[in-house]
PDB file of C-alpha atoms and ligand atoms in Angstrom:
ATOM      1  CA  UNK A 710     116.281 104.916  76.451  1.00 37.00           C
ATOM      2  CA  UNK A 711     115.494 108.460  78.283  1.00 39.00           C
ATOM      3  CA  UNK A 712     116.782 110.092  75.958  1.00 41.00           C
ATOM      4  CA  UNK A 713     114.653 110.456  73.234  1.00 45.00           C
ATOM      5  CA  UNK A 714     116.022 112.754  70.184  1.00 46.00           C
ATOM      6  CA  UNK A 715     112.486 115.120  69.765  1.00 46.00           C
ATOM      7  CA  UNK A 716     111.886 117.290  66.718  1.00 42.00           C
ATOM      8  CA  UNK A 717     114.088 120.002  65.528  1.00 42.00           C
ATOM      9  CA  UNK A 718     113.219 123.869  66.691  1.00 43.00           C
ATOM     10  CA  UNK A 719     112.804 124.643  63.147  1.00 40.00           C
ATOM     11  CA  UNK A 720     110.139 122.021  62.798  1.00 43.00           C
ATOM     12  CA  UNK A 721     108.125 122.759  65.862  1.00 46.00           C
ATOM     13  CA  UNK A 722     105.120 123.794  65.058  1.00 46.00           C
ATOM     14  CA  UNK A 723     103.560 127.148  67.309  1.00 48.00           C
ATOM     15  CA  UNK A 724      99.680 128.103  67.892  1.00 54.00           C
ATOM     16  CA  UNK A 725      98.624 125.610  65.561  1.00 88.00           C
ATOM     17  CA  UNK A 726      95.022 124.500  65.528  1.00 92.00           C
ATOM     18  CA  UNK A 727      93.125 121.846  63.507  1.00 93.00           C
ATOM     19  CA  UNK A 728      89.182 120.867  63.801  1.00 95.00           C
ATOM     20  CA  UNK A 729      87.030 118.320  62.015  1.00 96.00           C
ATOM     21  CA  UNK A 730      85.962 114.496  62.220  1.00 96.00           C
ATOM     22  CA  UNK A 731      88.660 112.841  63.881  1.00 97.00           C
ATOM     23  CA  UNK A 732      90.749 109.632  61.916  1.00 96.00           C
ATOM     24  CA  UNK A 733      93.412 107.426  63.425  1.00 96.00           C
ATOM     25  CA  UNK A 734      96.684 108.991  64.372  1.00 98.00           C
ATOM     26  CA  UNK A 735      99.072 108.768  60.627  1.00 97.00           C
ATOM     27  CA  UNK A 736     102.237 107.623  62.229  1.00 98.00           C
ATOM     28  CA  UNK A 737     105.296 106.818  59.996  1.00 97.00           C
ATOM     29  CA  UNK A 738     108.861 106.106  60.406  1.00 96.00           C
ATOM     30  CA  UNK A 739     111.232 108.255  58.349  1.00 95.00           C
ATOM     31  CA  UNK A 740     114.523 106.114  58.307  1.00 90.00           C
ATOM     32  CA  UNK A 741     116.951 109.322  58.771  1.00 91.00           C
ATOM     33  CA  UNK A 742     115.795 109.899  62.340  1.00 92.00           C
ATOM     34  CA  UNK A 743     114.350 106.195  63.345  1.00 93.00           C
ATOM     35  CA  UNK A 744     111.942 107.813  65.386  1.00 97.00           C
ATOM     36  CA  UNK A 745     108.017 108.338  64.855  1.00 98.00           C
ATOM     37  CA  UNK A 746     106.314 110.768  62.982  1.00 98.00           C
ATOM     38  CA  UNK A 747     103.111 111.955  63.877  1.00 98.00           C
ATOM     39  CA  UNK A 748     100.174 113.736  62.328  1.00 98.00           C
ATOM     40  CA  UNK A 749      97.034 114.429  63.535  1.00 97.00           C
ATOM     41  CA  UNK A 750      94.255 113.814  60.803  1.00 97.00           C
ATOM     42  CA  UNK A 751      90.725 115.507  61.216  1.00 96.00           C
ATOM     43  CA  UNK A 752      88.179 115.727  57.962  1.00 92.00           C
ATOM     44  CA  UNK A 753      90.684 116.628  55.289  1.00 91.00           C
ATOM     45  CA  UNK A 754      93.346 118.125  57.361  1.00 93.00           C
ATOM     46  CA  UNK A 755      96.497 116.687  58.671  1.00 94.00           C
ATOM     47  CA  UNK A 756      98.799 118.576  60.863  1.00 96.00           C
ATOM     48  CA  UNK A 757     102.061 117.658  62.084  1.00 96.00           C
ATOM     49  CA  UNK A 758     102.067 117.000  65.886  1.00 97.00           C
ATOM     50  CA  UNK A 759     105.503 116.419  67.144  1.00 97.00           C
ATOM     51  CA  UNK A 760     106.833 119.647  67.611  1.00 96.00           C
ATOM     52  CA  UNK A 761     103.646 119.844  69.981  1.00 96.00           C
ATOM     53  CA  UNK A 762     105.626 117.970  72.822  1.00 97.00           C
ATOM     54  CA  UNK A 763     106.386 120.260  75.641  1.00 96.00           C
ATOM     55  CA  UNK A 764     103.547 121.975  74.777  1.00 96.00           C
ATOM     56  CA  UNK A 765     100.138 123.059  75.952  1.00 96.00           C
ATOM     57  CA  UNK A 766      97.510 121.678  74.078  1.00 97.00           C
ATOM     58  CA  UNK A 767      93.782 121.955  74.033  1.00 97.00           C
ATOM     59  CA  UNK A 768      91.872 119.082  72.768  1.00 98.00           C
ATOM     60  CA  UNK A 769      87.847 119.614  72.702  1.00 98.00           C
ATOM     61  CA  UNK A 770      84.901 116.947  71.158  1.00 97.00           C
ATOM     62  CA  UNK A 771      81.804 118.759  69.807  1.00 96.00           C
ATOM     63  CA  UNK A 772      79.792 115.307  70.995  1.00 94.00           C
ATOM     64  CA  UNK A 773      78.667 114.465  67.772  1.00 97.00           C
ATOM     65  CA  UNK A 774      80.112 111.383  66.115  1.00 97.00           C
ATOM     66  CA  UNK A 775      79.985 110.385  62.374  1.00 97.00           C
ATOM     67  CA  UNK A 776      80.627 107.010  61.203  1.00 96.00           C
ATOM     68  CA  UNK A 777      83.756 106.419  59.422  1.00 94.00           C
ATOM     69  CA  UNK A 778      82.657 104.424  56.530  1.00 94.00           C
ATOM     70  CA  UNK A 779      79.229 105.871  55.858  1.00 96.00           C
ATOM     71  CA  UNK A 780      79.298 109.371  57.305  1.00 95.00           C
ATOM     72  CA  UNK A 781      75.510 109.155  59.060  1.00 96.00           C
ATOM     73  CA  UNK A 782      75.324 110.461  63.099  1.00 96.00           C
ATOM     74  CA  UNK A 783      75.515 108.138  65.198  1.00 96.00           C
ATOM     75  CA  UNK A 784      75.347 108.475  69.372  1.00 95.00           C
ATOM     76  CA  UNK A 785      77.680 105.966  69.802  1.00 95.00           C
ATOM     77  CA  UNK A 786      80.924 104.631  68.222  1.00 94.00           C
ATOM     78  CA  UNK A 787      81.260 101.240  67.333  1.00 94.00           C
ATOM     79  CA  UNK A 788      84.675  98.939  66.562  1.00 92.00           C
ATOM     80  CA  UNK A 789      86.576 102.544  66.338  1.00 92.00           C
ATOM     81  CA  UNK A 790      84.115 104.951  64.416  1.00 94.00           C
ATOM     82  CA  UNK A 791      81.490 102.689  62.937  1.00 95.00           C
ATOM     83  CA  UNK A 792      77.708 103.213  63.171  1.00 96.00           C
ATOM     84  CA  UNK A 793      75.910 100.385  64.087  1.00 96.00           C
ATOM     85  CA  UNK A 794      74.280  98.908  60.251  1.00 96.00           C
ATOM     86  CA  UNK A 795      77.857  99.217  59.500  1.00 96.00           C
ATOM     87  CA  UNK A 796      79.447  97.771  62.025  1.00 95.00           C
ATOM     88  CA  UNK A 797      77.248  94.859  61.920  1.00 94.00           C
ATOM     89  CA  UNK A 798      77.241  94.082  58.270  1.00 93.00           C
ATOM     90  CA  UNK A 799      81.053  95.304  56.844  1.00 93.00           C
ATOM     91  CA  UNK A 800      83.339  92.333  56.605  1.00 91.00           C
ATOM     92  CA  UNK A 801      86.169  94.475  58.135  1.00 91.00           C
ATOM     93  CA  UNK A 802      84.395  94.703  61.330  1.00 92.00           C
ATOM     94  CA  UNK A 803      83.329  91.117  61.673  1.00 92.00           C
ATOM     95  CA  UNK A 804      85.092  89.277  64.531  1.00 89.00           C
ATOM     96  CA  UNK A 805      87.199  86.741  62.543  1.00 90.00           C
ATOM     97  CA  UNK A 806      89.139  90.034  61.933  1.00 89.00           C
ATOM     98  CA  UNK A 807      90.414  89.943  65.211  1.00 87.00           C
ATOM     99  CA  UNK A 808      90.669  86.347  65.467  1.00 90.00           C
ATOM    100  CA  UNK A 809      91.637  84.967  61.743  1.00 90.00           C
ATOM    101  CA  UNK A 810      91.565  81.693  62.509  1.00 90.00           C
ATOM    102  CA  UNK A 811      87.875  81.844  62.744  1.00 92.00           C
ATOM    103  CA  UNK A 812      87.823  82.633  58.772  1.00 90.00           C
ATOM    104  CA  UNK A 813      84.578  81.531  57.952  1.00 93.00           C
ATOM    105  CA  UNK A 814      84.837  82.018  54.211  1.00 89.00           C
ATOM    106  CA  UNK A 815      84.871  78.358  53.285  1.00 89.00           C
ATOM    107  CA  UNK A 816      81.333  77.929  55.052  1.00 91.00           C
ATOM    108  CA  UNK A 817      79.925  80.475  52.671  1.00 92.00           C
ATOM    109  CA  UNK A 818      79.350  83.054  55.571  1.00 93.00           C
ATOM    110  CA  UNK A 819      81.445  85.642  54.843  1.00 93.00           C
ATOM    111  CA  UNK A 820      79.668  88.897  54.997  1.00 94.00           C
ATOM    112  CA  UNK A 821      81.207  90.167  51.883  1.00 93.00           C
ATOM    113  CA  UNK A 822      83.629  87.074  49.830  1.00 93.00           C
ATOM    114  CA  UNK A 823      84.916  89.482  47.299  1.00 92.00           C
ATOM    115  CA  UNK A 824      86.239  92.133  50.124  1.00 90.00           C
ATOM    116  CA  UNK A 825      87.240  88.945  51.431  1.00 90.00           C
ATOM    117  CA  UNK A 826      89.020  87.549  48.521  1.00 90.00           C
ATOM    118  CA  UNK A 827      91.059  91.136  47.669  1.00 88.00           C
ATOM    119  CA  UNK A 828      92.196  91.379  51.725  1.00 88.00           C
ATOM    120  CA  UNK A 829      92.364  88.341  53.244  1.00 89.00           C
ATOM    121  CA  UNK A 830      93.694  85.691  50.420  1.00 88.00           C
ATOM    122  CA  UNK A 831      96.525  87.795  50.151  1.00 91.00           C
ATOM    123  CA  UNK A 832     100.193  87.236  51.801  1.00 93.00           C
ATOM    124  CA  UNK A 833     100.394  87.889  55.702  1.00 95.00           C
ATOM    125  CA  UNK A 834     103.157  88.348  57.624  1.00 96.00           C
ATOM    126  CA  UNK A 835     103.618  86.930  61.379  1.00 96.00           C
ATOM    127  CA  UNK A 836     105.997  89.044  63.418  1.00 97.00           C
ATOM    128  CA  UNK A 837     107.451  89.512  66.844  1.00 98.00           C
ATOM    129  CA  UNK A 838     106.922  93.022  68.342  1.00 98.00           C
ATOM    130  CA  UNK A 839     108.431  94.399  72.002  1.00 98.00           C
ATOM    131  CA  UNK A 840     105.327  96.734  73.041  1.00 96.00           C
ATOM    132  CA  UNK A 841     105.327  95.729  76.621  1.00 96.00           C
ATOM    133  CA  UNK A 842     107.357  92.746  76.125  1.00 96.00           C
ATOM    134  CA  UNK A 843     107.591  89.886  73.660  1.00 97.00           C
ATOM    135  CA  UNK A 844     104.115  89.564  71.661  1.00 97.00           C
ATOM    136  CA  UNK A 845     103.169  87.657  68.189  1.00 97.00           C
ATOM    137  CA  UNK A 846     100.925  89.249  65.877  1.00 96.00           C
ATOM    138  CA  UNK A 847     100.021  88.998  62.434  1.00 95.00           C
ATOM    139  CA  UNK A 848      99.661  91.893  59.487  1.00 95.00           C
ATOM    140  CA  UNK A 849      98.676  92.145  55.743  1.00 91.00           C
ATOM    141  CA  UNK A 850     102.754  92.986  54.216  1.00 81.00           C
ATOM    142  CA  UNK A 851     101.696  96.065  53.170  1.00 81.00           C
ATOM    143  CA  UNK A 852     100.807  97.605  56.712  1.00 84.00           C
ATOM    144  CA  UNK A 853     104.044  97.248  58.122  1.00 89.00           C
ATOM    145  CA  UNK A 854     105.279  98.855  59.416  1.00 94.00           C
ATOM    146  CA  UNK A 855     102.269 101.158  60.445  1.00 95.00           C
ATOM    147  CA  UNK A 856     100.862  98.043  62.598  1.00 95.00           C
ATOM    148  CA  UNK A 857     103.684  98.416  64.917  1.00 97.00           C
ATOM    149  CA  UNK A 858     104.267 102.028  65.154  1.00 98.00           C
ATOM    150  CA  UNK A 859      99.867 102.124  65.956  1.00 97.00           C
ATOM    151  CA  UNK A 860     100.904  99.695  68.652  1.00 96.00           C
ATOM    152  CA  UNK A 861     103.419 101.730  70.213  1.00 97.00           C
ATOM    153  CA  UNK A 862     106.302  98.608  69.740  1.00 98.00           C
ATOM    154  CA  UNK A 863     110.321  99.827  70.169  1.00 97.00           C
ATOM    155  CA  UNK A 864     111.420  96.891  68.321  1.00 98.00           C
ATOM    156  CA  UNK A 865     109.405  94.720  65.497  1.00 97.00           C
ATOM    157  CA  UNK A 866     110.728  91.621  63.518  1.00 97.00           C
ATOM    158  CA  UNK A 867     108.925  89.813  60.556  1.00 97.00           C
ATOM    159  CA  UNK A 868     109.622  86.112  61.349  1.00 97.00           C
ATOM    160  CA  UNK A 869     107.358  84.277  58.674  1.00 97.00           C
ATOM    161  CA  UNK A 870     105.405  84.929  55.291  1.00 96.00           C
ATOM    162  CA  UNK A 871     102.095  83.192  55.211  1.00 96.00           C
ATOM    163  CA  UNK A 872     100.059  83.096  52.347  1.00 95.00           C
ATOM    164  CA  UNK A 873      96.998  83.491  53.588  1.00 95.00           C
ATOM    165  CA  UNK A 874      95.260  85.706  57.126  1.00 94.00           C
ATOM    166  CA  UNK A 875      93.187  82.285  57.618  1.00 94.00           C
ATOM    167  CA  UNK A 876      96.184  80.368  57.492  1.00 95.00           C
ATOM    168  CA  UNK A 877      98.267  83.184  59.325  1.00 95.00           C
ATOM    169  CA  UNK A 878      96.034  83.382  62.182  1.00 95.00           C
ATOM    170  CA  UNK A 879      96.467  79.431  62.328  1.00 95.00           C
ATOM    171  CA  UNK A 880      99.777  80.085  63.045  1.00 97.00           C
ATOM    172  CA  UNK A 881      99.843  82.915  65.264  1.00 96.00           C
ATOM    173  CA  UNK A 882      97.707  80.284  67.365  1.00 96.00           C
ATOM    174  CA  UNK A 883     100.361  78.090  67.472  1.00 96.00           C
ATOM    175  CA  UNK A 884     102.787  81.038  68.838  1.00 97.00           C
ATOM    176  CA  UNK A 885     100.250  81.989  71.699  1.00 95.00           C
ATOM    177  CA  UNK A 886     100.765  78.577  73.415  1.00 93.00           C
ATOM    178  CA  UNK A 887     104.272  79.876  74.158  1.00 96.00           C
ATOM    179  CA  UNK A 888     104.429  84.050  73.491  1.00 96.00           C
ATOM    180  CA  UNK A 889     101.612  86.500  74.085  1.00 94.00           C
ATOM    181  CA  UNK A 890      99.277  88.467  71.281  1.00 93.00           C
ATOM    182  CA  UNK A 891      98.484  91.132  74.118  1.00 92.00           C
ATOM    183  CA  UNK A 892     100.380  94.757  74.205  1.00 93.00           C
ATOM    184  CA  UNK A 893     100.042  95.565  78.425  1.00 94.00           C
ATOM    185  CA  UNK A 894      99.398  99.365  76.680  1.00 95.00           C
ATOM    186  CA  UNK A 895      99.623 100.424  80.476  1.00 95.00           C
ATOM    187  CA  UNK A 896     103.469  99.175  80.990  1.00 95.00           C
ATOM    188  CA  UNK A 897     103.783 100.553  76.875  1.00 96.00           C
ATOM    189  CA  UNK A 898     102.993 104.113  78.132  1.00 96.00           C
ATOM    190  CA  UNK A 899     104.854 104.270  81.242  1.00 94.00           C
ATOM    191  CA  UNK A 900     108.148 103.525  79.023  1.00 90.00           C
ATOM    192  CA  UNK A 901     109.185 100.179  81.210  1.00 85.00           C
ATOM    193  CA  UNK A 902     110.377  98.352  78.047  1.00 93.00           C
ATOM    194  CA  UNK A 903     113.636  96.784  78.346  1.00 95.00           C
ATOM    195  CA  UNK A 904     114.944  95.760  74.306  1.00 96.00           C
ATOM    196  CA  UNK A 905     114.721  92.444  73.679  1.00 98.00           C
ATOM    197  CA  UNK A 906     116.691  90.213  71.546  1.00 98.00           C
ATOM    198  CA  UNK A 907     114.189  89.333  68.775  1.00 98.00           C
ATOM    199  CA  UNK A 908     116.744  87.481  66.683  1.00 97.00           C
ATOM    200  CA  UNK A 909     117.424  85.073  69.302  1.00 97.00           C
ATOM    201  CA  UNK A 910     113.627  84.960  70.319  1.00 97.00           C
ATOM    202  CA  UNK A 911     112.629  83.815  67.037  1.00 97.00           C
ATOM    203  CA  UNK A 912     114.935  81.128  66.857  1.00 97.00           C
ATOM    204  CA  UNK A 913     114.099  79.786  69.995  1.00 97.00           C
ATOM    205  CA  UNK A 914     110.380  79.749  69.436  1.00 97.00           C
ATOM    206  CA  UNK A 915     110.978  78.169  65.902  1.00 97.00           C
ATOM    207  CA  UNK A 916     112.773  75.529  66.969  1.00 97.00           C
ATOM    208  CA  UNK A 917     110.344  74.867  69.952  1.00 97.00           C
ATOM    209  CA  UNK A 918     107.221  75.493  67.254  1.00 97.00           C
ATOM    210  CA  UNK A 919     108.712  73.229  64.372  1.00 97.00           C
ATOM    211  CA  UNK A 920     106.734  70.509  64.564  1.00 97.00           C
ATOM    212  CA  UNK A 921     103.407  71.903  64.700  1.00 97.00           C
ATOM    213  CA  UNK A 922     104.821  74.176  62.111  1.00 97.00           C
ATOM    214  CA  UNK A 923     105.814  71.078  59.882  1.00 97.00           C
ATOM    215  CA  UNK A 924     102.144  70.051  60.643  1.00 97.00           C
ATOM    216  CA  UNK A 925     100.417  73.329  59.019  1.00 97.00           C
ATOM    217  CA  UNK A 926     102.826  72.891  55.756  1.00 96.00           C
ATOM    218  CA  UNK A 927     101.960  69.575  55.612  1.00 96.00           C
ATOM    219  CA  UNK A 928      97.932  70.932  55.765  1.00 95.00           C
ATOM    220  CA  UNK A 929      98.928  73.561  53.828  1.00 95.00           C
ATOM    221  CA  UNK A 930     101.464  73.086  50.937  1.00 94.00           C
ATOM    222  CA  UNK A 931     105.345  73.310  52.071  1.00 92.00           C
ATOM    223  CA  UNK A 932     105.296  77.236  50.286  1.00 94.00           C
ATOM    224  CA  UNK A 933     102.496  78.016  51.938  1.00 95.00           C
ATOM    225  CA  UNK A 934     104.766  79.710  55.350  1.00 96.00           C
ATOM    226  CA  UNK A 935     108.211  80.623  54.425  1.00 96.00           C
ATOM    227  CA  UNK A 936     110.676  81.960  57.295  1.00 95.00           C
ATOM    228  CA  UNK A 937     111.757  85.485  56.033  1.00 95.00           C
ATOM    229  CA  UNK A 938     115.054  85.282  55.698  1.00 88.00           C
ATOM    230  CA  UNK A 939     118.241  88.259  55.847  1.00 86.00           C
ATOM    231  CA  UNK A 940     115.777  90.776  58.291  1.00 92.00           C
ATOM    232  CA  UNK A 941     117.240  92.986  61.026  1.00 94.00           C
ATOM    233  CA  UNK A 942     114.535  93.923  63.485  1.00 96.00           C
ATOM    234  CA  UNK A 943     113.442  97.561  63.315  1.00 96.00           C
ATOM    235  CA  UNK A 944     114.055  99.506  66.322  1.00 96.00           C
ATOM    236  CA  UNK A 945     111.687 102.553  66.378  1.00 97.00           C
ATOM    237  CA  UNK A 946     112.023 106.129  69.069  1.00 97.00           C
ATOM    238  CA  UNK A 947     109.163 108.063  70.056  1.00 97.00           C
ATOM    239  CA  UNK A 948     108.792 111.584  70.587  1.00 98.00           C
ATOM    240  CA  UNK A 949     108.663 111.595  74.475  1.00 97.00           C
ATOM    241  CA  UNK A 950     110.112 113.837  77.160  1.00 97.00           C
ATOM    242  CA  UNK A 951     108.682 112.334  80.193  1.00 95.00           C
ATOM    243  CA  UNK A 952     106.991 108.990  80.640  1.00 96.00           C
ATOM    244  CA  UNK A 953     103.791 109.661  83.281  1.00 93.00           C
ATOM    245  CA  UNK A 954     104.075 108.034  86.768  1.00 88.00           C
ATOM    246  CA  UNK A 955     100.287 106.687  87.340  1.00 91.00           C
ATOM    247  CA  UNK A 956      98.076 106.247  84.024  1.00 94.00           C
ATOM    248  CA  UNK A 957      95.088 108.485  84.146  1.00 96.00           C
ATOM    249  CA  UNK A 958      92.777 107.481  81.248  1.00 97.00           C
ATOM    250  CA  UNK A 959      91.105 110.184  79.497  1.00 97.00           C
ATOM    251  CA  UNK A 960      88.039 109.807  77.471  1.00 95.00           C
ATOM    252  CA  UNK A 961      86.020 112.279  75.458  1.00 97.00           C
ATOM    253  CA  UNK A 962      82.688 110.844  76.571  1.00 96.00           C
ATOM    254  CA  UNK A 963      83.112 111.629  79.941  1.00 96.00           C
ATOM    255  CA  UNK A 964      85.287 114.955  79.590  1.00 96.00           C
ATOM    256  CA  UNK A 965      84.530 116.794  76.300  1.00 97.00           C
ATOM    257  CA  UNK A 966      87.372 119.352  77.170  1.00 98.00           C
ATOM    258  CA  UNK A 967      91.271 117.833  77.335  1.00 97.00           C
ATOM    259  CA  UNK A 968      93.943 119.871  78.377  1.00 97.00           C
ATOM    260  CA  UNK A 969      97.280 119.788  79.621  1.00 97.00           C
ATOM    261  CA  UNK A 970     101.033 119.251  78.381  1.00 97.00           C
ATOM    262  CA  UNK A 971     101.987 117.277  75.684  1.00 97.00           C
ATOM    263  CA  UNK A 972     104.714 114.960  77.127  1.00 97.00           C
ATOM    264  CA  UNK A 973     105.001 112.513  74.617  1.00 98.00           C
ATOM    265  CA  UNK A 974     103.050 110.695  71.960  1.00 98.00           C
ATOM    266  CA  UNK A 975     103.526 106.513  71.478  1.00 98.00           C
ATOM    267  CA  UNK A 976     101.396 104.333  69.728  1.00 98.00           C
ATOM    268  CA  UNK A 977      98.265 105.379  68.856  1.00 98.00           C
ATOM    269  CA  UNK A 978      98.001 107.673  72.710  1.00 98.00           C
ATOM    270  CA  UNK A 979      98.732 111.278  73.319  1.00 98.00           C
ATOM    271  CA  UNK A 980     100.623 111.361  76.660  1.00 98.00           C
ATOM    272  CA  UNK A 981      99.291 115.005  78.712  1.00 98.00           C
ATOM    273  CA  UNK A 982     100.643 116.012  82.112  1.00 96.00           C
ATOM    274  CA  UNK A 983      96.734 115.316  83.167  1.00 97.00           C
ATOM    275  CA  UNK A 984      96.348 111.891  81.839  1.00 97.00           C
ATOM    276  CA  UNK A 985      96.361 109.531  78.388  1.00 98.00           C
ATOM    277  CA  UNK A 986      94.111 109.467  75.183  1.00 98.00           C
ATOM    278  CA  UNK A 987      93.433 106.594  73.066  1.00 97.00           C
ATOM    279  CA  UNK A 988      92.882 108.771  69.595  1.00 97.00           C
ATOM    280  CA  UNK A 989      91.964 105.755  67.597  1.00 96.00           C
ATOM    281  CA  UNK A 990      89.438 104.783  70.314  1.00 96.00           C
ATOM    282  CA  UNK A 991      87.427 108.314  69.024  1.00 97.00           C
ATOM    283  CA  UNK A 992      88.131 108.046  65.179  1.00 97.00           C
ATOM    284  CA  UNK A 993      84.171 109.389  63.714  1.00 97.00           C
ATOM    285  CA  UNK A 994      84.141 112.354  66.464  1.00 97.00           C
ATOM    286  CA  UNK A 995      84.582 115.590  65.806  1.00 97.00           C
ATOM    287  CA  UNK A 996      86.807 117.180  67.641  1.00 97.00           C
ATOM    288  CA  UNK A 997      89.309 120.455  67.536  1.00 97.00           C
ATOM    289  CA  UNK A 998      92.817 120.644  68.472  1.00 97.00           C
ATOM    290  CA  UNK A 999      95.172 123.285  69.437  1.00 96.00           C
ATOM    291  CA  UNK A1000      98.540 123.859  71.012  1.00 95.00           C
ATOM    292  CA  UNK A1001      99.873 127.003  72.008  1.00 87.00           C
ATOM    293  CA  UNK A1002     103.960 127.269  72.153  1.00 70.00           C
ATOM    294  CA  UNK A1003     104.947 127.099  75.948  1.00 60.00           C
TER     295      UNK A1003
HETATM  296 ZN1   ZN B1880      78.097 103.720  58.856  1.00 72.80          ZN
END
């Protein structure tokens, strides 16, 4: 699992820089190589990162932050980039988006029922990921697999198609009584992930989950969660050379100027000699970025 296959000389990018307002990591999976693709995304630009392993790189934040959604300052970030009228009146930042089964749609509360009705009455998919272990979670079908590579999983399998985030949430409830919805990002990041066997996980939790699962069709409609059928899990590499002893958390609130080597990137978390970054944690700031060939 050391061994990590890292981007091709001819694709490593030298004494590349790239400034603006900082967005989520962009993280694919190109199927050739099975391992993660990175690019670092600030205002318009996007710059590909992974030949910046093994190098130097320079990270600094300006201070100022600008809310994703709405562009105004604001001196503080809030739910990953949001000012705080939006963050306290967009339905995607309301807290039954982190717990679904709190939908409150039905009680004629939602802060916006036609976002609402285009995201969350739409098919959902419950999976197993190995992040730091076996985990549940739940994602809209189209952000797979983006939701695990953000997470930093080596191994993701879709066990069940829901049709409904309400309903899906109602069943990744029913999975936390025996499987955890947590990533340990700290045991993710030092690398200490032994591969699981999700095949045999998810029948082993199915069986044990059946009846309440029988319950929730019968609430439900018997369509309403399907098993997915004929799915090999997805095993996924990331560009890392070294995995770091002790976790030193960096933060650009309380050090502006980041610098070090690149040793690896996972999830959504640059890994430097001199500690770890969150990037999606400081989505809105802007912030420059350089690396300079070693
Ligand atoms: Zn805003």
């Amino acid at each position: 699992m050391d061994q990590l296959i890292l981007g091709r000389p001819a694709s490593r990018q030298q004494g590349q820089a790239a400034s603006g307002q900082l967005r989520k990591l962009d993280i694919r999976l190109p199927m050739e190589t099975g391992q993660a693709d990175y690019h670092l995304r600030t205002g318009e630009q996007r710059l590909a990162i992974n030949g910046w392993v093994g190098q130097r790189i320079r990270l600094h934040s300006s201070g100022q932050i600008h809310c994703v959604e709405c562009g105004r300052a604001t001196r503080k970030s809030f739910g990953q980039g949001h000012c705080y009228p939006c963050f306290s009146s967009l339905a995607h930042c309301d807290l039954c988006m982190m717990r679904p089964e709190t939908c409150h749609y039905f009680q004629g509360t939602c802060r916006d029922p036609a976002w609402g009705e285009r995201h969350c009455f739409r098919p959902h998919t419950v999976y197993l990921a190995n992040a730091s272990g076996l985990k549940v979670g739940i994602t809209r079908g189209t952000n797979m697999p983006t939701r695990w590579l953000d997470q930093g999983a080596i191994q993701a399998l879709p066990i069940l198609d829901v049709d409904t985030r309400q309903q899906s949430g109602m069943v990744e409830t029913l999975f936390k009584s025996h499987v955890s919805d947590r990533t340990n990002w700290r045991a993710m990041l030092k690398g200490e992930v032994e591969p699981l066997d999700l095949i045999a996980e998810r029948d082993r939790l199915l069986a044990e989950l059946a009846p309440g699962l029988e319950a929730l069709r019968r609430r439900f409609g018997e369509d309403a969660i399907q098993t997915v059928d004929d799915v090999a899990p997805l095993m996924i590499e990331y560009p890392v050379l070294e995995w770091p002893r002790k976790i030193v958390s960096l933060n650009f609130d309380k050090t502006p100027s980041i610098e070090g080597t690149l040793l690896g990137l996972k999830g959504q978390y640059l890994i430097l000699d001199t500690g770890v970054i969150n990037l999606r944690k400081f989505a809105g700031y802007q912030v420059s970025a350089s690396a300079e060939a070693a």
